[in-house]
Coordinates of C-alpha atoms in Angstrom, one line a residue:
Chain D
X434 CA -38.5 -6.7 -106.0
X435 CA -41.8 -5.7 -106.0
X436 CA -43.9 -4.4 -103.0
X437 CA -45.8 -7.4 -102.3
X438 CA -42.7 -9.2 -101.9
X439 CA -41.3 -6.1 -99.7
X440 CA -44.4 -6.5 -97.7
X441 CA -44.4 -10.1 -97.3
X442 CA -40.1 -10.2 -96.0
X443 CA -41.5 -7.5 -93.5
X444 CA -44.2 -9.8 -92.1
X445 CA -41.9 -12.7 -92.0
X446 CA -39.5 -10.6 -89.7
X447 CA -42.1 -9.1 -87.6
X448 CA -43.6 -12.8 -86.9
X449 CA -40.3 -13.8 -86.2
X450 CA -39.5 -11.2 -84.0
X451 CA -42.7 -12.1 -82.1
X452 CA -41.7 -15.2 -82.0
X453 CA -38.7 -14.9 -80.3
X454 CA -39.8 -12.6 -77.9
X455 CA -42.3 -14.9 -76.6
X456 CA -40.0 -17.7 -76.4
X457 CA -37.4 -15.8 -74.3
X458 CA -40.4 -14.3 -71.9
X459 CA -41.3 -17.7 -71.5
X460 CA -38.0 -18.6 -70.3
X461 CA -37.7 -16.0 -67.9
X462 CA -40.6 -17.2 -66.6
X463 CA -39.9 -20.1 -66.2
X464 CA -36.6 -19.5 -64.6
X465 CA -38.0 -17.1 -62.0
X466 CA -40.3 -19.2 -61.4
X467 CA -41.8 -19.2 -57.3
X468 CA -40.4 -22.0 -55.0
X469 CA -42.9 -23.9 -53.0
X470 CA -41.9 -26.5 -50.9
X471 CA -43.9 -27.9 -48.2
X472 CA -41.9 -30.9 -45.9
X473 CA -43.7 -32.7 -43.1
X474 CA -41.2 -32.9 -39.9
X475 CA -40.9 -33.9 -36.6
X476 CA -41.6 -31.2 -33.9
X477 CA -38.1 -29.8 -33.1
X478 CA -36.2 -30.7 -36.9
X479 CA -33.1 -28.9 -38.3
X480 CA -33.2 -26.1 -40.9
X481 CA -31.2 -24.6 -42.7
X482 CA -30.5 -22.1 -45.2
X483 CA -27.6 -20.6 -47.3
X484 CA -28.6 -17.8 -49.6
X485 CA -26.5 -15.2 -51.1
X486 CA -28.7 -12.0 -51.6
X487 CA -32.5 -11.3 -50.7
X488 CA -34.5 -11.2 -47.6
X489 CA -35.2 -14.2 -45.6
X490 CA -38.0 -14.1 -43.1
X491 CA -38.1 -17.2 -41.0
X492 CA -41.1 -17.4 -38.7
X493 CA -42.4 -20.5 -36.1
X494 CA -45.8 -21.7 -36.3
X495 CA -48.0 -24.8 -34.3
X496 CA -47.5 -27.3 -37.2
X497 CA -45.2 -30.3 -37.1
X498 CA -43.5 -28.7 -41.4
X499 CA -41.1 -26.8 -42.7
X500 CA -42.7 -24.4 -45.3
X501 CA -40.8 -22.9 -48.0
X502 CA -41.4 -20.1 -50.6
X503 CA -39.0 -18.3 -52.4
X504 CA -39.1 -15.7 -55.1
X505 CA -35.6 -15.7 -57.4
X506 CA -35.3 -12.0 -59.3
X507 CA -33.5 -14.6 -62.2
X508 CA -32.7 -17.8 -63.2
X509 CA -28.8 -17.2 -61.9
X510 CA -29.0 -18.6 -58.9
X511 CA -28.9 -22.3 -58.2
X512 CA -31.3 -23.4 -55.8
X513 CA -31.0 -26.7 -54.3
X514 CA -33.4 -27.9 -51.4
X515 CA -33.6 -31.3 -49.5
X516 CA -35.7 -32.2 -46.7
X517 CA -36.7 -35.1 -44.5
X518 CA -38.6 -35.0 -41.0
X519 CA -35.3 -34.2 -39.4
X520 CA -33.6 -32.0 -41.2
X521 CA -34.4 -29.4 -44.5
X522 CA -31.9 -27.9 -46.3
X523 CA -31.9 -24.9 -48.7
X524 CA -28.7 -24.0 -50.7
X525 CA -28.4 -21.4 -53.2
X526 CA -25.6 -21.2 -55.0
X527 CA -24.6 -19.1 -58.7
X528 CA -24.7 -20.6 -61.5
X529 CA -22.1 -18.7 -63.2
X530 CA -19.3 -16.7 -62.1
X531 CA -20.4 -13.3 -63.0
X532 CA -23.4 -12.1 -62.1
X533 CA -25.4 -8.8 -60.2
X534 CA -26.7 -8.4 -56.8
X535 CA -30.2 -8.0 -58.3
X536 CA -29.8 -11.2 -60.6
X537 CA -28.8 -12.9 -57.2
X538 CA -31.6 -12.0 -55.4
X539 CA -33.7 -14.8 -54.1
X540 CA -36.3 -13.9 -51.4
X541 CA -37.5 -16.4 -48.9
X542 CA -40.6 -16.5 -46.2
X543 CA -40.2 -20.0 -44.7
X544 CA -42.3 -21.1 -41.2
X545 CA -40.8 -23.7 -39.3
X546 CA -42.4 -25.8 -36.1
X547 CA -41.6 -23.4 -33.0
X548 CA -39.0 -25.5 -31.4
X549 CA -36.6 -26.3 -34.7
X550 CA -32.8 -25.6 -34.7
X551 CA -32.2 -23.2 -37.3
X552 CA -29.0 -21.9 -38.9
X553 CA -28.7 -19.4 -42.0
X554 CA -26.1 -17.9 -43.6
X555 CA -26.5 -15.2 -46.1
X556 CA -24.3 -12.6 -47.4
X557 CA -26.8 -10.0 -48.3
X558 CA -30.8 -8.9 -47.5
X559 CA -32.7 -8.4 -44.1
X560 CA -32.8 -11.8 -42.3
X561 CA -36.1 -11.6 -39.8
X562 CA -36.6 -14.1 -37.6
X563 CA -39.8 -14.3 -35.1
X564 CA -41.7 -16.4 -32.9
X565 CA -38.8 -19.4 -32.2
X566 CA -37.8 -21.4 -29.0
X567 CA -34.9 -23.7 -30.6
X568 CA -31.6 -23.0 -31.4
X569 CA -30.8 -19.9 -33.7
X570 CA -27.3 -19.1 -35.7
X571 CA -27.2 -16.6 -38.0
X572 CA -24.5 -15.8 -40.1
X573 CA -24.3 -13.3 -42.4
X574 CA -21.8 -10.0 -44.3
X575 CA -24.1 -6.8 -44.7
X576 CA -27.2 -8.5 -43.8
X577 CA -29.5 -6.7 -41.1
X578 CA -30.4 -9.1 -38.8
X579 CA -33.7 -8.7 -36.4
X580 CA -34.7 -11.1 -34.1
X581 CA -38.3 -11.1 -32.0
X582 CA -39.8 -13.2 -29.6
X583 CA -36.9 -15.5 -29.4
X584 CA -36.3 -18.1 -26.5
X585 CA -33.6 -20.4 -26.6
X586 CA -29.8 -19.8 -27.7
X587 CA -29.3 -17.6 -30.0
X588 CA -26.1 -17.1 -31.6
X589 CA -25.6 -13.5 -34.6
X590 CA -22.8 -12.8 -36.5
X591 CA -21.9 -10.1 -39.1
X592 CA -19.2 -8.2 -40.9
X593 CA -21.4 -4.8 -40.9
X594 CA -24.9 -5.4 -40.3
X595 CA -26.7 -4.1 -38.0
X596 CA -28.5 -6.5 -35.3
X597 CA -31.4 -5.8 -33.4
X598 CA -32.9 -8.5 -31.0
X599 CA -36.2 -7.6 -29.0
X600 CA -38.3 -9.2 -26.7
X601 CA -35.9 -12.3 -25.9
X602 CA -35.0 -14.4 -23.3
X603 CA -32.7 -17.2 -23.2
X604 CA -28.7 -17.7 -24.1
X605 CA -27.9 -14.7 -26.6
X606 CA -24.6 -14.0 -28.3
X607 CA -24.8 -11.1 -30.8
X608 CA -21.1 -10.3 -32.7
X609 CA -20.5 -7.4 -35.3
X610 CA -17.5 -6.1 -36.6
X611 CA -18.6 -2.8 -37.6
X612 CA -22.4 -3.5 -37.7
X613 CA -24.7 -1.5 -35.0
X614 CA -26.0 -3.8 -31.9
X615 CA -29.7 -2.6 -30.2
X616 CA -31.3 -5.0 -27.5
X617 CA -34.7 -4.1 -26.4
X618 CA -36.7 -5.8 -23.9
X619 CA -33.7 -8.6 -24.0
X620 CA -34.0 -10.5 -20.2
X621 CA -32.2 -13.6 -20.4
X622 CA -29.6 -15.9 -18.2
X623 CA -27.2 -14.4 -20.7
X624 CA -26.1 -11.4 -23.2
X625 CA -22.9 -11.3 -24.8
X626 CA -22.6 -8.5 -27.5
X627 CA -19.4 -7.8 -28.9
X628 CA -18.4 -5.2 -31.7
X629 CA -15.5 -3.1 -33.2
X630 CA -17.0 -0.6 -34.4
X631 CA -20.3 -0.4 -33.7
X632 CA -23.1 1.1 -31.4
X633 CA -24.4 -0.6 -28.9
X634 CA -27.9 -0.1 -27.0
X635 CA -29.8 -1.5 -24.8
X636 CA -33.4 -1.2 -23.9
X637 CA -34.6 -2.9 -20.8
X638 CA -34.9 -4.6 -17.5
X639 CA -31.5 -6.6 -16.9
X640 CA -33.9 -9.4 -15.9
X641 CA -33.8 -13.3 -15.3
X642 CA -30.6 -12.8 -12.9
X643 CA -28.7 -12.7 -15.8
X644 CA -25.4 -11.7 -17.0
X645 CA -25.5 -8.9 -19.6
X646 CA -21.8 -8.4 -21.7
X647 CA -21.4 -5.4 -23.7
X648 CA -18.2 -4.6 -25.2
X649 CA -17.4 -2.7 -28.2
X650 CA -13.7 -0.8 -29.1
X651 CA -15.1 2.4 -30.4
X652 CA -18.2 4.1 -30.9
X653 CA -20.6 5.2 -28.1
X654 CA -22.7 2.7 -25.6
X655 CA -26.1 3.8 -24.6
X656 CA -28.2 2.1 -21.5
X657 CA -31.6 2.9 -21.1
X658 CA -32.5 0.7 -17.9
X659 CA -35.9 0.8 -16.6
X660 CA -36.8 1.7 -13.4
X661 CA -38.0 -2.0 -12.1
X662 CA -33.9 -2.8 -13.4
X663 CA -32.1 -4.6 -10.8
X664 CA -28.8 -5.1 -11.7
X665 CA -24.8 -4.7 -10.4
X666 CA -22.9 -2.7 -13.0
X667 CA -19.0 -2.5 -14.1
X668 CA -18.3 -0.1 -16.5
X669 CA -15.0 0.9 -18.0
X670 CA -14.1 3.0 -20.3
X671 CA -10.1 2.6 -21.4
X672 CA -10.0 5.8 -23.1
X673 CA -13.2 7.2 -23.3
X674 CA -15.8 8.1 -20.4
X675 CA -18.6 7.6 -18.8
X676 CA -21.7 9.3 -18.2
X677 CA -24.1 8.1 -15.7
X678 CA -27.4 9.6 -14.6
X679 CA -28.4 7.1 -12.7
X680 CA -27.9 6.6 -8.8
X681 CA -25.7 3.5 -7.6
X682 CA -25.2 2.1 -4.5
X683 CA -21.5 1.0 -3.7
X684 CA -20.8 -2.7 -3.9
X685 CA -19.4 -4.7 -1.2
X686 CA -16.7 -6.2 -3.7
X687 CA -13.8 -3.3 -3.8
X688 CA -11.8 -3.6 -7.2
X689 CA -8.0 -1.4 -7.6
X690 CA -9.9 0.6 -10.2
X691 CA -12.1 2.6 -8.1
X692 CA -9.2 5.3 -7.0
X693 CA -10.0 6.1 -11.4
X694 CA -13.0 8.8 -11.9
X695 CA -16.7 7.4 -12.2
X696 CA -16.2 8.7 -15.6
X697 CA -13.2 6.1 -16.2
X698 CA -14.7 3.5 -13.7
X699 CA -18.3 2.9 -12.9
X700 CA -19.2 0.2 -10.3
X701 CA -22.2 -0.1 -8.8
X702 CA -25.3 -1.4 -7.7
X703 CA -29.0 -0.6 -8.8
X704 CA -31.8 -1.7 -6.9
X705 CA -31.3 -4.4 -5.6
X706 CA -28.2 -6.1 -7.9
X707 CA -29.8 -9.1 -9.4
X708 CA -28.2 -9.8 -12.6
X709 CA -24.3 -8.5 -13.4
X710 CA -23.8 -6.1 -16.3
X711 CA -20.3 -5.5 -17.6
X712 CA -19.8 -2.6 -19.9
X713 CA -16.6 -2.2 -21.5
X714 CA -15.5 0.3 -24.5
X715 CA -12.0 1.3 -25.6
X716 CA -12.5 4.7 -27.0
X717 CA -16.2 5.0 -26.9
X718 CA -18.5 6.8 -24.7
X719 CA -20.7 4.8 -22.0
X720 CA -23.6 6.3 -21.2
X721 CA -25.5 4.7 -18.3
X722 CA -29.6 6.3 -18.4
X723 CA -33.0 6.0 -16.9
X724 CA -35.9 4.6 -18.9
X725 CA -35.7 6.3 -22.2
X726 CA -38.0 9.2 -22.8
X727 CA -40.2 10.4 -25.9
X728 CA -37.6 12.8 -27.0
X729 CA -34.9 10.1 -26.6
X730 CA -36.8 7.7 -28.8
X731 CA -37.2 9.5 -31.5
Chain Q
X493 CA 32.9 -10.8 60.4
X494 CA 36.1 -11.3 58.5
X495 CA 37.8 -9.1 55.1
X496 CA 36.0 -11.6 52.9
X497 CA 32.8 -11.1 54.8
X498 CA 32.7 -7.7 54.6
X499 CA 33.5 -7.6 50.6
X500 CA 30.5 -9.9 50.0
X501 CA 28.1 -7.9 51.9
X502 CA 29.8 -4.7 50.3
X503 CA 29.0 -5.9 46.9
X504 CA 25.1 -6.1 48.2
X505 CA 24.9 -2.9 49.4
X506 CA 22.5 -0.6 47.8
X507 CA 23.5 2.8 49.6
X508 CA 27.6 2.0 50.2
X509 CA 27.5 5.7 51.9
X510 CA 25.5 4.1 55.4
X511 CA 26.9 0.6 56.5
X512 CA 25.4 -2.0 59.0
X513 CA 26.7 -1.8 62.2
X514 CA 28.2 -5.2 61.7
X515 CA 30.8 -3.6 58.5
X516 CA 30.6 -0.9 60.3
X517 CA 32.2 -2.4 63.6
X518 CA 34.9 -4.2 60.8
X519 CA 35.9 -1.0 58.4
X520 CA 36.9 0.3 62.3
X521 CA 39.2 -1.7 63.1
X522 CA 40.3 -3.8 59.8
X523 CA 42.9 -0.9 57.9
X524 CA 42.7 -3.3 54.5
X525 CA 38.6 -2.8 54.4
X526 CA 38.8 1.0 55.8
X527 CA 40.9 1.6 52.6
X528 CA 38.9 -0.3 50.4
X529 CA 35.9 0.6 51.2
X530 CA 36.8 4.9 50.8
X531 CA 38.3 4.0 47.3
X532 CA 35.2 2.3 46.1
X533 CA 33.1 5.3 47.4
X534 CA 35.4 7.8 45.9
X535 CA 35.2 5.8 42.3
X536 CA 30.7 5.7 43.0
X537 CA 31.4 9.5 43.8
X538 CA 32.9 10.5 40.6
X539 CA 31.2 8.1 38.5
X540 CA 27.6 10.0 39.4
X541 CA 29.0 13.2 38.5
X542 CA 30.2 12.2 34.8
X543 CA 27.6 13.8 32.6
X544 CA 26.4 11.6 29.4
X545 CA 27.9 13.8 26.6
X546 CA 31.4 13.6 28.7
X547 CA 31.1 9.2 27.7
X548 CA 35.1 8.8 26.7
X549 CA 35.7 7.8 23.5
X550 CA 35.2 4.4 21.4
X551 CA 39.2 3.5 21.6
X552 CA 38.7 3.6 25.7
X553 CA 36.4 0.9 25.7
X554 CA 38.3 -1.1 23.1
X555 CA 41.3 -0.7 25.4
X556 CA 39.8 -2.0 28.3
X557 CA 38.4 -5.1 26.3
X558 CA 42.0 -5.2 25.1
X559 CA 43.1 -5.1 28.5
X560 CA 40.9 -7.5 30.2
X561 CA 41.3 -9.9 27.5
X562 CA 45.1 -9.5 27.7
X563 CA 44.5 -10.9 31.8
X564 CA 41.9 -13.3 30.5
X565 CA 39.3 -12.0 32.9
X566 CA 37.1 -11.5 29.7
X567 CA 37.2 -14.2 26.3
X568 CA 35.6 -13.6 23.0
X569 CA 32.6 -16.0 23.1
X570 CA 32.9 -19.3 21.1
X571 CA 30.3 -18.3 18.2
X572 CA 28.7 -20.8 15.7
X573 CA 28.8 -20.8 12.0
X574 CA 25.3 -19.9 12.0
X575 CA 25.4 -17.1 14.2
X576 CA 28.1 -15.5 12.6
X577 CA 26.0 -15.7 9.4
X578 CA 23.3 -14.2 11.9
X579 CA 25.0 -11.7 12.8
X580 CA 26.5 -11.0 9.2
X581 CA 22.7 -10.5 7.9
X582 CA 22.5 -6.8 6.3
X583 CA 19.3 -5.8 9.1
X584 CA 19.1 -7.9 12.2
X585 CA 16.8 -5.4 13.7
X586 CA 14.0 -6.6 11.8
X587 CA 13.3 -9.3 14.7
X588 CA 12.8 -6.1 16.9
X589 CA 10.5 -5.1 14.8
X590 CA 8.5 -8.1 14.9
X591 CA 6.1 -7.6 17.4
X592 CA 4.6 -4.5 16.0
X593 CA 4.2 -6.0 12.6
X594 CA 2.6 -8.8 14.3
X595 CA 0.2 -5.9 15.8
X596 CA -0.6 -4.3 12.3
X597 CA -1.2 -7.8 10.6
X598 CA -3.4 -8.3 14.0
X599 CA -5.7 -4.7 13.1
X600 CA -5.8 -5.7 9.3
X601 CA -7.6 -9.1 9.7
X602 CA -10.1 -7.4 12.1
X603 CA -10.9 -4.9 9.8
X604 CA -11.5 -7.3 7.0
X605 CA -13.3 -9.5 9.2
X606 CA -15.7 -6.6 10.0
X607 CA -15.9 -5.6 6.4
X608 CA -17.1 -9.7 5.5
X609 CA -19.5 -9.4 8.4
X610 CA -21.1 -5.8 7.5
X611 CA -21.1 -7.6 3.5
X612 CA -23.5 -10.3 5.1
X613 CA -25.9 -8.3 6.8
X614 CA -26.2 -5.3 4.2
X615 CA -27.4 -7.5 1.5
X616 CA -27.1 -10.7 -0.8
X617 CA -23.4 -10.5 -2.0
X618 CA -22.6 -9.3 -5.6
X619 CA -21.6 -11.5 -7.7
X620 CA -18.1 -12.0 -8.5
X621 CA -16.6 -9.2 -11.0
X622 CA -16.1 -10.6 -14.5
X623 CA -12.8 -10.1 -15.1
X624 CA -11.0 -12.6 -17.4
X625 CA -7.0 -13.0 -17.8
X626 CA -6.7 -14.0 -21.2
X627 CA -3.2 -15.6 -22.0
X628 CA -1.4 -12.8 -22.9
X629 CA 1.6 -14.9 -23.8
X630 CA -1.3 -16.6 -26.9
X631 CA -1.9 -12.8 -27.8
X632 CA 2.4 -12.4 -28.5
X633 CA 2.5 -15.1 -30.9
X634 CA -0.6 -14.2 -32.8
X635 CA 0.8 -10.7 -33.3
X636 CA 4.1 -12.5 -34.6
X637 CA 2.0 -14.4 -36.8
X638 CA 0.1 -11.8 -38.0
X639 CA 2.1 -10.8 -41.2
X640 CA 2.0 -14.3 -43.5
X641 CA -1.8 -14.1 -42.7
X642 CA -2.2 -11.1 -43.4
X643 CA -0.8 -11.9 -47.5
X644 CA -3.3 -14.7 -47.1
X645 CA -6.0 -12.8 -46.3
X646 CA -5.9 -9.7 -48.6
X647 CA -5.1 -13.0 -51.4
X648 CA -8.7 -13.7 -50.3
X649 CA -10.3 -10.5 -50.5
X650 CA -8.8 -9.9 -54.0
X651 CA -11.2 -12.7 -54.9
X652 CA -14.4 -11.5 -53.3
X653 CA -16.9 -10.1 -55.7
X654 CA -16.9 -6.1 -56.1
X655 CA -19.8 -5.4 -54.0
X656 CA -18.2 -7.3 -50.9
X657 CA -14.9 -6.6 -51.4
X658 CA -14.7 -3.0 -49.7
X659 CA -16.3 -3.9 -46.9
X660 CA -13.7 -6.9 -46.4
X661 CA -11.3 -4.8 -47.1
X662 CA -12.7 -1.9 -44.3
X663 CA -13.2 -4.4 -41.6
X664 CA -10.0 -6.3 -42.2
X665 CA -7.9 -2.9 -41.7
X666 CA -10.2 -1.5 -39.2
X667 CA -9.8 -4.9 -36.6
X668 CA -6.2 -5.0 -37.5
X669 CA -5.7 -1.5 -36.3
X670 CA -7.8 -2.0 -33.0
X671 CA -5.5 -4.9 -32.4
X672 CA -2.4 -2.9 -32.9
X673 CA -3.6 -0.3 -30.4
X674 CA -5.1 -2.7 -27.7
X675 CA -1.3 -4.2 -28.0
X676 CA 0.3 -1.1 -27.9
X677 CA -2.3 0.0 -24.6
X678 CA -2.2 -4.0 -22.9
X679 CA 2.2 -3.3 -23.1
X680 CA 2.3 0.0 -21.1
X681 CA -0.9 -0.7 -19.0
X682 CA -0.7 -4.8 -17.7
X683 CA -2.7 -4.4 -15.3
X684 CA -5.6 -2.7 -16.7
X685 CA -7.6 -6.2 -16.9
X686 CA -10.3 -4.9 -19.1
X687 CA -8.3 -4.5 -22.0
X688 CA -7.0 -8.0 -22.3
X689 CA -10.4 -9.2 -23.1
X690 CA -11.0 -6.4 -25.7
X691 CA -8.0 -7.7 -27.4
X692 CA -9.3 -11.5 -27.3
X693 CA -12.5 -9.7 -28.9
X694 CA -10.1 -8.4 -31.9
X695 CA -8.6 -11.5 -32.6
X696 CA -11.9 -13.4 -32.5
X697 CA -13.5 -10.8 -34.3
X698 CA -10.2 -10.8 -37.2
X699 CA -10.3 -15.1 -37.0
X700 CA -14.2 -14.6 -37.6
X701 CA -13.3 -12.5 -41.0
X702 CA -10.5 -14.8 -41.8
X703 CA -12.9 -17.7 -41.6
X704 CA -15.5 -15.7 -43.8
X705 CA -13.2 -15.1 -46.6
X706 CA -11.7 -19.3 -46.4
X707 CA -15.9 -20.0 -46.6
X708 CA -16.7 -18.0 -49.3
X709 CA -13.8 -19.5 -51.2
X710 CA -14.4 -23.2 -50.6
X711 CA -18.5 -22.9 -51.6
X712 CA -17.2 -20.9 -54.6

């Protein structure tokens, strides 16, 4: 074999190499390809989502659609979307039964009309909701959940992920098994926040004449009510304690657990006892505070 | 005035030791009432001076019922059923007692009622305390349950990918144990009604899980 044939074979190979490699980049491509989907709706439609891993940021806007974009990492995941003026729905689902949490990753930014019923589940990735007056369920494993500017019912669940909901009003129902729980600014006809494991703060007025729930089994509680707070407060702590630096007046109500220490048994009223907070931990520590200051906050 | 007479005004007599001139007039010349009249003032006489602690013994008095009822002048009243069963009741003085239990019961409702009227004029009322009685009875049977799901479950969490599964796994052993304790605390402590709903918390919290794992499963 001579070198012209040598050099030839090698420039065959090359070319072919080339080939190839521009085939599969096209395929990648082409599988990761952005989703755009753009369905017309009536003003208060039905959305929902199922993802498995990525972020989802859901926000409301003035326009009677459902905007959809979404970013797949790979061409592993499955993604199947159907909409109509009533109802859109996303599903992801694998296409094959082994695969990474970074091939799964699909990230969304979707903007539904202000008053739609939205539900999403998701199993991994920040979920951000903002700016919504309908319905909200969220559903998710070891996905951080934050909520904003919410007004109607709003129902959270995770395994561990934290969940922070600020500057709501409305029906609320937050539920962790071991994920952190942090209200802020959260005035509404009701709060229920239950966890096993987890924290629990809250950040605010107590307002609306509401009735605020928070109950967790272990871990401390922290309440950082604000001076305009008007609220009657039950606190117990099973086997853990209470700590308290703010001034309550005694309630007309008696209850048989008053003869325990105010560090077993808080009741109370502050200002003037609007809306009814209940705080109950097993083993944690309650701790019942003023506004929070600079030094807290960091 | 005549024996008889003189033994019915006798009998009214409140000081026997200074009599009318009329008894007086009859004990003087009637021997029968003179005599009768000394012993029953010699009987008042000694009677005063008995002192309390000198009272003869029970068996006297049962001897002169015994005695009186031997010459019929006394009878055993005719009782009824019922009142035997009255007077067989274990503490009969509690009707005694009545009046003064009446008395408390009286001071108790006036204190309430001034505690109800000093809640309406120091301030709208607070609301009522949020205490919920979960069926404990529901809470028995889940705990009896508990072990066949608990195969089922773990058979679930086998399946979920790597990434997941530790956290199923955590969770899963971390409500279990909370439930066990909350059990263990609702059994010596039943009244404590803030830790029945912490248990219903559990449960809902270890359904919630259970349901996780059954979804995952069925979209997979």
């Amino acid at each position: 074999m001579n070198q012209t044939m040598r050099n030839e074979m090698r420039e065959t190979r090359w070319r072919t190499l080339c080939v190839a490699a521009c085939l599969c980049l096209g395929a990648a491509v082409a599988a990761a390809e952005t989703i755009k989907q753009n369905f017309p709706t009536s003003a208060n439609p039905s959305f929902l989502l199922h993802n498995h891993t990525g972020k989802i940021s859901i926000e409301g806007w003035d326009q009677h659609a459902i905007d959809i974009q979404g970013e797949p990492a790979s061409n592993v995941m499955e993604v199947i979307i159907m909409g109509g003026e009533q109802k859109v729905s996303v599903q992801v689902h694998p296409k094959r039964e082994r695969f990474t949490p970074k091939e799964a990753r699909l990230d969304f930014e979707i903007r539904v009309p202000r008053q739609a019923i939205v539900r999403v589940d998701s199993e991994r990735g920040d979920i951000v909701v903002k700016n919504l007056a309908g319905s909200v369920t969220i559903e998710g494993v070891s996905t951080p959940v934050t909520l904003s500017q919410m007004k109607g019912h709003i129902t959270v669940r995770t395994v561990d992920g934290p969940i922070l909901i600020q500057y709501a009003e409305g029906s609320i129902n937050a539920d962790s098994i071991s994920g952190d729980l942090r209200f802020v600014q959260v005035n509404g006809s009701e709060l229920v926040a239950n966890t096993n494991s987890g924290a629990i703060r809250y950040e605010g007025d107590f307002g609306d004449g509401g009735t605020y729930v928070l109950n967790n089994y272990s871990s401390p509680i922290d309440i950082f009510a604000s001076a305009k707070a008007s609220f009657d407060l039950t606190a117990r702590a099973v086997m853990g304690l209470i700590e308290s630096s703010l001034s309550f007046r005694p309630t007309p109500l008696g209850n048989p657990f008053r003869r325990l220490s105010p560090n077993k048994f808080l009741q109370g009223r502050f200002n003037s006892g609007e809306s009814t907070v209940r705080v109950t931990s097993y083993s944690g520590t309650i701790r019942v505070r003023g506004p929070r200051s600079e030094a807290q906050a960091q | 005035m005549n024996c008889t007479e003189f033994e019915i005004e006798w009998a009214s007599l409140e000081d026997s030791s200074r009599l009318p001139a009329g008894m007086e007039d009859h004990r003087r010349v009637c021997r029968h009432c003179s005599e009768l009249a000394e012993e029953l003032t010699s009987i008042l006489d000694r009677a005063r001076e008995l002192r309390l602690d000198e009272e003869p013994p029970q068996r006297v008095w049962v001897a002169v019922q015994n005695q009186l009822e031997r010459e019929e002048l006394i009878r055993e009243p005719v009782a009824s059923n019922l009142t035997r069963r009255w007077k067989a009741a274990p503490a009969p003085g509690w009707l005694f007692r009545l009046p003064m239990g009446l008395a408390y019961a009286a001071v108790f409702f006036v204190g309430v009622g001034v505690m109800y009227l000093n809640s309406l004029l120091s301030g709208p009322a607070a609301p009522p305390i949020l205490v919920v009685t979960a069926p404990v009875p529901e809470m028995a049977l889940a705990r009896a349950g508990t072990a066949g799901q608990d195969k089922d479950v773990e058979a679930l969490i086998a399946k979920v990918p790597e990434e997941h599964r530790a956290t199923f796994f955590s969770n899963w052993n971390q409500v279990n144990s909370s439930i066990q304790n909350l059990q263990t605390f609702i059994e010596t402590h039943p009244d404590d009604p803030f830790a029945t709903p912490q248990l219903r918390n559990a449960f809902q919290q270890r359904e919630y899980l259970r349901q996780s794992l059954v979804g995952r499963e069925e979209l997979q």
